[in-house]
Amino acid sequence: RVPFQELVPLMLQTISDALARGMEDECREALEVFVEVAESQTKFLKRHLAECVTGMIAIASNTSLDDSLRHLALEFLLTIAEGAPTLARKMPRFCADTVPVALAMMLELECDTAQELQEWEDEDEDEEDTEVTNYDVGEEALDRLAIALGGKAMMPVLFGIIQEWFPSDDWKKRHAALMAISQSGEGCEAQMAKQLEPIVTTIVTRFGDAHPRVRWAAINTIGQMSTDFGPQLQAKLHSCVLPALVSAMDDGCKRVKAHAAAAVINFCEHCERKTLRPYLQGLLGKLMQLLSTNQRRVQEQAVTAVASVADVAEQDFVPFYDAFIPGLKELLRNSGGKEYRMLRGKAMECISLIGVAVGKDKFGPDAKDVMELLIKTQQGAELDTDDPQVSFMLQACARICKCLGEHFQPYLPFVIPPLLASAQLDPELHVTDVDDEDGDQEDEEGMESVTVNIRGQGNKRITIRTSALEEKATACSMLHSYVADLKEAFFPYVQEVATILVPLIKFQYMDEVRTAAMMAMPELLDSCILALAKGASGASAALVSQLLCFMLEPILEQLKAEPDVETLACQLEAFGELLAHGGSCEHAKLSADQIQKSTEVLQMLMRESNERRDEREGRRGDEDVDDEEEEQLEGEAEREEIVMQSLVEAAGKLFEVYQSGYLPYFDSLLMPTVSEMLQPTAIASSRAAALCLFDDVIEHCSADGGSSRYIAGIFPALLQYMGDETTEVRQAAAYGIAMLGERCNDATFTEAMMQQAAQALVLAVDAPGAWEEEHASASDNAISALGKICKRSDAIGAVGWPRWLEALPLRADREEARHVHATLCEQVEKSNTQLLGANHERLPDVICVFGRLLGTDLIADEYLPRIGHLLKQVHSGLPQVLQQLPSHPKFALLSEENRAELEKALSS
């Protein structure tokens, strides 16, 4: 190939000559060849890439040329950026010259007359415009460039131009500047996040722009940024964004008004309930006004915005329930006509989300009416296959089921049969020769094709009905939702649903179908187990065993074959839940052969995960890896870490159910791999995973002494890794020590070992930065472990209890925090003098901790009256402690809310 590389300049000259002679068709063919070469053989162009880029920039920016030529030239540049990002970033002018070309195309908008502006306002955003404009090409190009090149390369160039265009008198430049921010947010996320407040503040000022398309663009950008930068944007900038969106709903342009409601939907995606609470009155009041208009598009966006607000507000929506539900039901009854199908569908969505938000007690009386309206919609005039109401209705029924629970059972004959039919849809896969004209079915609605090279067969066109795939995935997801929500009430359908879903575990054409089918497996088994426990008709121990056997082999086969890492993690999570049912039902336990096969699969997947890790570390050592590729490798590593965690959790379920009976399988199959992962030379995530498995050995195999033979080997590792620099490793080590303190007898976990462990724990929590946010979960676990040792050893408790108390309250690891705070309450009830002090000198510290716990979820509800009782005992028996409390240093840490909670507990 090397000799042919010298032909590249001649090829470029040929294009230049063709353009000069007006031979656009020949030029188009040549540009298509360049794009194809850039996609498949980037290195072939490397020697003359600078000349190629310069030539393509010239073509793409030449407005006198045919648009298709300009698009192909820009596509070449984008292909280089995506296929060889490191090469593109190293070229001094690549980004600086390509970004302006894309931005210039975004100025090519047709909306200069009053008539064109009115046409834009009346245009339905949901209608597909098949014509690809220069604006569309430029907008997509910015998105692709930002993702390919990253924020470090893009931001200086892009924002240099944006800052010039923002104050321009030309509305098209202001519009393009705003949309450029919207399009580049995903790729420039890290860099934009550092300047989020000034960027958002500047955008919001354009909500009042003189031109409606600029106002629309500003609102659109805020909506997109709410998605890209949530929840940071919502938490920090709600006071800037929400009032501006509410004001924008009064805009004189109905399309802008509707878009303001749509942006509320984006904002709510990552918004916390407490953030939204102060704005509910004004926001919902304005949305009610929009619902009352006769503008269908505005109503559609408003009703979805109400649904999003209700989803976040939960019980805070109750005061507004009666104002909205009657009108929404009226929309279902009386909004006839094909053009109102989307509005009716969104009303279904809104009602169901409101129902979930306010709960069964509030929604129950209206639920029957709503379900009858939905049934009437389905059983009335036959719905078209593309009717959006179908999808909305399926999801609305699932939410209403979640709200009503077992009271939804009477409606199952209405909702389940259509789902079963959809789950069995044939996606109509066809494989044909590329040149076979009869095989070109992509023009048919709902069909999509892709050309692939099949070894030994050449290029083939694979065509599939994507609409059927999507309907199939939705149906599987809905079936999973119903069985999860209804539990034993779903039992009459378990066998039929399992017969359909189990084969779909291996469905190769769509990850979502496989995932939903797999996630339904533990829920179906659970329904069967619960039905057996309640003596339901048809339920039997034999059926539980048969169902488990029917599921298990296909599950194991798919786990071995699953090609997608993220899907594999979801499947392993479901597999772990399936295994856990053996702990609650004897008939759901695996046979010895099934345990062996399951462990063999876990072993294989652990090895494959480690191999992918090693391959990734090899790529990371490549000298050509730049910052953006490093980020990509980090993303791969994070996804792989989730897979390994899921593998460990599945093995942990086997320990939980079979306890020491599982040790022979662990020893023969997993122990070699796990021991290797425990070594100091292994990466942190591997060490943490190995520690977690040994933690399971200690936790679940100590009652009968099964863990004893492992302790001598694992204890030094637990001590060593308490000083590890990685939080997840320290956390796993601390949990292991906690389990030694809680589960092992004095012969196994001796006083000398306890002394060593306590010292390691205290060193860990006293280390610099131990209580910073990213490390606090490990420190929480260390304090929990210290408390367990203090309960075992008076000698350690004399020093350990005061240090333990000093760290409270815990906050980072909620589960451990609740355990530790329960221990605090119990030890105070026992009048533990090592904790409280001989003269109760540490009692004020304890009361201050109680003050910071009351009114939070960091202590279980059952302990609240016990804390109240303890405080009253102090009030009656040691009143001076409470009198002197305001002067105690820890009292200053209590907020007004904390102090109010203490007063409330004392007076209740």
mmCIF file with all atom_site columns, N, CA and C in Angstrom, residues 173-206:
data_model
loop_
_atom_site.group_PDB
_atom_site.id
_atom_site.type_symbol
_atom_site.label_atom_id
_atom_site.label_alt_id
_atom_site.label_comp_id
_atom_site.label_asym_id
_atom_site.label_entity_id
_atom_site.label_seq_id
_atom_site.pdbx_PDB_ins_code
_atom_site.Cartn_x
_atom_site.Cartn_y
_atom_site.Cartn_z
_atom_site.occupancy
_atom_site.B_iso_or_equiv
_atom_site.pdbx_formal_charge
_atom_site.auth_seq_id
_atom_site.auth_comp_id
_atom_site.auth_asym_id
_atom_site.auth_atom_id
_atom_site.pdbx_PDB_model_num
ATOM 1   N N  . LYS A 1 173 ? -26.983 34.037 14.309 1.00 0.00 ? 173 LYS A N  1
ATOM 2   C CA . LYS A 1 173 ? -25.749 33.787 15.070 1.00 0.00 ? 173 LYS A CA 1
ATOM 3   C C  . LYS A 1 173 ? -26.056 33.521 16.537 1.00 0.00 ? 173 LYS A C  1
ATOM 4   N N  . ARG A 1 174 ? -27.012 34.279 17.090 1.00 0.00 ? 174 ARG A N  1
ATOM 5   C CA . ARG A 1 174 ? -27.393 34.034 18.490 1.00 0.00 ? 174 ARG A CA 1
ATOM 6   C C  . ARG A 1 174 ? -28.005 32.641 18.631 1.00 0.00 ? 174 ARG A C  1
ATOM 7   N N  . HIS A 1 175 ? -28.833 32.276 17.665 1.00 0.00 ? 175 HIS A N  1
ATOM 8   C CA . HIS A 1 175 ? -29.480 30.961 17.653 1.00 0.00 ? 175 HIS A CA 1
ATOM 9   C C  . HIS A 1 175 ? -28.427 29.852 17.545 1.00 0.00 ? 175 HIS A C  1
ATOM 10  N N  . ALA A 1 176 ? -27.483 30.009 16.611 1.00 0.00 ? 176 ALA A N  1
ATOM 11  C CA . ALA A 1 176 ? -26.439 28.997 16.417 1.00 0.00 ? 176 ALA A CA 1
ATOM 12  C C  . ALA A 1 176 ? -25.549 28.870 17.646 1.00 0.00 ? 176 ALA A C  1
ATOM 13  N N  . ALA A 1 177 ? -25.242 29.992 18.278 1.00 0.00 ? 177 ALA A N  1
ATOM 14  C CA . ALA A 1 177 ? -24.397 29.950 19.481 1.00 0.00 ? 177 ALA A CA 1
ATOM 15  C C  . ALA A 1 177 ? -25.052 29.124 20.580 1.00 0.00 ? 177 ALA A C  1
ATOM 16  N N  . LEU A 1 178 ? -26.346 29.337 20.769 1.00 0.00 ? 178 LEU A N  1
ATOM 17  C CA . LEU A 1 178 ? -27.072 28.583 21.801 1.00 0.00 ? 178 LEU A CA 1
ATOM 18  C C  . LEU A 1 178 ? -27.147 27.104 21.459 1.00 0.00 ? 178 LEU A C  1
ATOM 19  N N  . MET A 1 179 ? -27.509 26.792 20.218 1.00 0.00 ? 179 MET A N  1
ATOM 20  C CA . MET A 1 179 ? -27.642 25.392 19.822 1.00 0.00 ? 179 MET A CA 1
ATOM 21  C C  . MET A 1 179 ? -26.283 24.683 19.818 1.00 0.00 ? 179 MET A C  1
ATOM 22  N N  . ALA A 1 180 ? -25.210 25.432 19.589 1.00 0.00 ? 180 ALA A N  1
ATOM 23  C CA . ALA A 1 180 ? -23.863 24.844 19.643 1.00 0.00 ? 180 ALA A CA 1
ATOM 24  C C  . ALA A 1 180 ? -23.550 24.358 21.055 1.00 0.00 ? 180 ALA A C  1
ATOM 25  N N  . ILE A 1 181 ? -23.952 25.130 22.053 1.00 0.00 ? 181 ILE A N  1
ATOM 26  C CA . ILE A 1 181 ? -23.755 24.699 23.447 1.00 0.00 ? 181 ILE A CA 1
ATOM 27  C C  . ILE A 1 181 ? -24.560 23.438 23.719 1.00 0.00 ? 181 ILE A C  1
ATOM 28  N N  . SER A 1 182 ? -25.812 23.433 23.240 1.00 0.00 ? 182 SER A N  1
ATOM 29  C CA . SER A 1 182 ? -26.683 22.277 23.437 1.00 0.00 ? 182 SER A CA 1
ATOM 30  C C  . SER A 1 182 ? -26.080 21.026 22.815 1.00 0.00 ? 182 SER A C  1
ATOM 31  N N  . GLN A 1 183 ? -25.543 21.164 21.591 1.00 0.00 ? 183 GLN A N  1
ATOM 32  C CA . GLN A 1 183 ? -25.025 20.013 20.860 1.00 0.00 ? 183 GLN A CA 1
ATOM 33  C C  . GLN A 1 183 ? -23.706 19.491 21.414 1.00 0.00 ? 183 GLN A C  1
ATOM 34  N N  . SER A 1 184 ? -22.894 20.360 21.988 1.00 0.00 ? 184 SER A N  1
ATOM 35  C CA . SER A 1 184 ? -21.546 19.952 22.408 1.00 0.00 ? 184 SER A CA 1
ATOM 36  C C  . SER A 1 184 ? -21.471 19.568 23.889 1.00 0.00 ? 184 SER A C  1
ATOM 37  N N  . GLY A 1 185 ? -22.584 19.673 24.600 1.00 0.00 ? 185 GLY A N  1
ATOM 38  C CA . GLY A 1 185 ? -22.562 19.415 26.043 1.00 0.00 ? 185 GLY A CA 1
ATOM 39  C C  . GLY A 1 185 ? -22.085 18.031 26.415 1.00 0.00 ? 185 GLY A C  1
ATOM 40  N N  . GLU A 1 186 ? -22.514 17.020 25.661 1.00 0.00 ? 186 GLU A N  1
ATOM 41  C CA . GLU A 1 186 ? -22.126 15.647 25.999 1.00 0.00 ? 186 GLU A CA 1
ATOM 42  C C  . GLU A 1 186 ? -20.630 15.443 25.860 1.00 0.00 ? 186 GLU A C  1
ATOM 43  N N  . GLY A 1 187 ? -20.068 15.925 24.745 1.00 0.00 ? 187 GLY A N  1
ATOM 44  C CA . GLY A 1 187 ? -18.635 15.729 24.514 1.00 0.00 ? 187 GLY A CA 1
ATOM 45  C C  . GLY A 1 187 ? -17.753 16.614 25.367 1.00 0.00 ? 187 GLY A C  1
ATOM 46  N N  . CYS A 1 188 ? -18.264 17.787 25.730 1.00 0.00 ? 188 CYS A N  1
ATOM 47  C CA . CYS A 1 188 ? -17.466 18.754 26.511 1.00 0.00 ? 188 CYS A CA 1
ATOM 48  C C  . CYS A 1 188 ? -17.896 18.788 27.977 1.00 0.00 ? 188 CYS A C  1
ATOM 49  N N  . GLU A 1 189 ? -18.507 17.730 28.436 1.00 0.00 ? 189 GLU A N  1
ATOM 50  C CA . GLU A 1 189 ? -19.140 17.742 29.763 1.00 0.00 ? 189 GLU A CA 1
ATOM 51  C C  . GLU A 1 189 ? -18.176 18.151 30.875 1.00 0.00 ? 189 GLU A C  1
ATOM 52  N N  . ALA A 1 190 ? -17.015 17.525 30.930 1.00 0.00 ? 190 ALA A N  1
ATOM 53  C CA . ALA A 1 190 ? -16.082 17.799 32.040 1.00 0.00 ? 190 ALA A CA 1
ATOM 54  C C  . ALA A 1 190 ? -15.640 19.255 32.053 1.00 0.00 ? 190 ALA A C  1
ATOM 55  N N  . GLN A 1 191 ? -15.374 19.812 30.867 1.00 0.00 ? 191 GLN A N  1
ATOM 56  C CA . GLN A 1 191 ? -14.888 21.194 30.812 1.00 0.00 ? 191 GLN A CA 1
ATOM 57  C C  . GLN A 1 191 ? -16.025 22.188 31.062 1.00 0.00 ? 191 GLN A C  1
ATOM 58  N N  . MET A 1 192 ? -17.193 21.925 30.509 1.00 0.00 ? 192 MET A N  1
ATOM 59  C CA . MET A 1 192 ? -18.335 22.828 30.730 1.00 0.00 ? 192 MET A CA 1
ATOM 60  C C  . MET A 1 192 ? -18.773 22.827 32.191 1.00 0.00 ? 192 MET A C  1
ATOM 61  N N  . ALA A 1 193 ? -18.664 21.681 32.836 1.00 0.00 ? 193 ALA A N  1
ATOM 62  C CA . ALA A 1 193 ? -19.112 21.582 34.232 1.00 0.00 ? 193 ALA A CA 1
ATOM 63  C C  . ALA A 1 193 ? -18.374 22.575 35.124 1.00 0.00 ? 193 ALA A C  1
ATOM 64  N N  . LYS A 1 194 ? -17.129 22.876 34.770 1.00 0.00 ? 194 LYS A N  1
ATOM 65  C CA . LYS A 1 194 ? -16.337 23.816 35.576 1.00 0.00 ? 194 LYS A CA 1
ATOM 66  C C  . LYS A 1 194 ? -16.844 25.257 35.440 1.00 0.00 ? 194 LYS A C  1
ATOM 67  N N  . GLN A 1 195 ? -17.564 25.532 34.354 1.00 0.00 ? 195 GLN A N  1
ATOM 68  C CA . GLN A 1 195 ? -18.075 26.891 34.120 1.00 0.00 ? 195 GLN A CA 1
ATOM 69  C C  . GLN A 1 195 ? -19.598 26.894 34.027 1.00 0.00 ? 195 GLN A C  1
ATOM 70  N N  . LEU A 1 196 ? -20.220 25.948 34.710 1.00 0.00 ? 196 LEU A N  1
ATOM 71  C CA . LEU A 1 196 ? -21.651 25.722 34.528 1.00 0.00 ? 196 LEU A CA 1
ATOM 72  C C  . LEU A 1 196 ? -22.486 26.960 34.859 1.00 0.00 ? 196 LEU A C  1
ATOM 73  N N  . GLU A 1 197 ? -22.194 27.593 35.996 1.00 0.00 ? 197 GLU A N  1
ATOM 74  C CA . GLU A 1 197 ? -23.035 28.725 36.426 1.00 0.00 ? 197 GLU A CA 1
ATOM 75  C C  . GLU A 1 197 ? -23.000 29.887 35.432 1.00 0.00 ? 197 GLU A C  1
ATOM 76  N N  . PRO A 1 198 ? -21.828 30.389 35.011 1.00 0.00 ? 198 PRO A N  1
ATOM 77  C CA . PRO A 1 198 ? -21.849 31.496 34.051 1.00 0.00 ? 198 PRO A CA 1
ATOM 78  C C  . PRO A 1 198 ? -22.478 31.109 32.712 1.00 0.00 ? 198 PRO A C  1
ATOM 79  N N  . ILE A 1 199 ? -22.274 29.865 32.285 1.00 0.00 ? 199 ILE A N  1
ATOM 80  C CA . ILE A 1 199 ? -22.869 29.444 31.014 1.00 0.00 ? 199 ILE A CA 1
ATOM 81  C C  . ILE A 1 199 ? -24.393 29.446 31.116 1.00 0.00 ? 199 ILE A C  1
ATOM 82  N N  . VAL A 1 200 ? -24.926 28.838 32.180 1.00 0.00 ? 200 VAL A N  1
ATOM 83  C CA . VAL A 1 200 ? -26.381 28.764 32.350 1.00 0.00 ? 200 VAL A CA 1
ATOM 84  C C  . VAL A 1 200 ? -26.981 30.158 32.523 1.00 0.00 ? 200 VAL A C  1
ATOM 85  N N  . THR A 1 201 ? -26.340 30.976 33.304 1.00 0.00 ? 201 THR A N  1
ATOM 86  C CA . THR A 1 201 ? -26.847 32.345 33.527 1.00 0.00 ? 201 THR A CA 1
ATOM 87  C C  . THR A 1 201 ? -26.932 33.117 32.217 1.00 0.00 ? 201 THR A C  1
ATOM 88  N N  . THR A 1 202 ? -25.919 32.976 31.385 1.00 0.00 ? 202 THR A N  1
ATOM 89  C CA . THR A 1 202 ? -25.907 33.669 30.095 1.00 0.00 ? 202 THR A CA 1
ATOM 90  C C  . THR A 1 202 ? -27.035 33.151 29.199 1.00 0.00 ? 202 THR A C  1
ATOM 91  N N  . ILE A 1 203 ? -27.232 31.845 29.185 1.00 0.00 ? 203 ILE A N  1
ATOM 92  C CA . ILE A 1 203 ? -28.288 31.257 28.343 1.00 0.00 ? 203 ILE A CA 1
ATOM 93  C C  . ILE A 1 203 ? -29.662 31.754 28.783 1.00 0.00 ? 203 ILE A C  1
ATOM 94  N N  . VAL A 1 204 ? -29.895 31.783 30.087 1.00 0.00 ? 204 VAL A N  1
ATOM 95  C CA . VAL A 1 204 ? -31.211 32.189 30.608 1.00 0.00 ? 204 VAL A CA 1
ATOM 96  C C  . VAL A 1 204 ? -31.544 33.625 30.213 1.00 0.00 ? 204 VAL A C  1
ATOM 97  N N  . THR A 1 205 ? -30.535 34.475 30.078 1.00 0.00 ? 205 THR A N  1
ATOM 98  C CA . THR A 1 205 ? -30.820 35.857 29.658 1.00 0.00 ? 205 THR A CA 1
ATOM 99  C C  . THR A 1 205 ? -31.472 35.891 28.280 1.00 0.00 ? 205 THR A C  1
ATOM 100 N N  . ARG A 1 206 ? -31.237 34.845 27.469 1.00 0.00 ? 206 ARG A N  1
ATOM 101 C CA . ARG A 1 206 ? -31.791 34.805 26.117 1.00 0.00 ? 206 ARG A CA 1
ATOM 102 C C  . ARG A 1 206 ? -33.236 34.301 26.094 1.00 0.00 ? 206 ARG A C  1
#
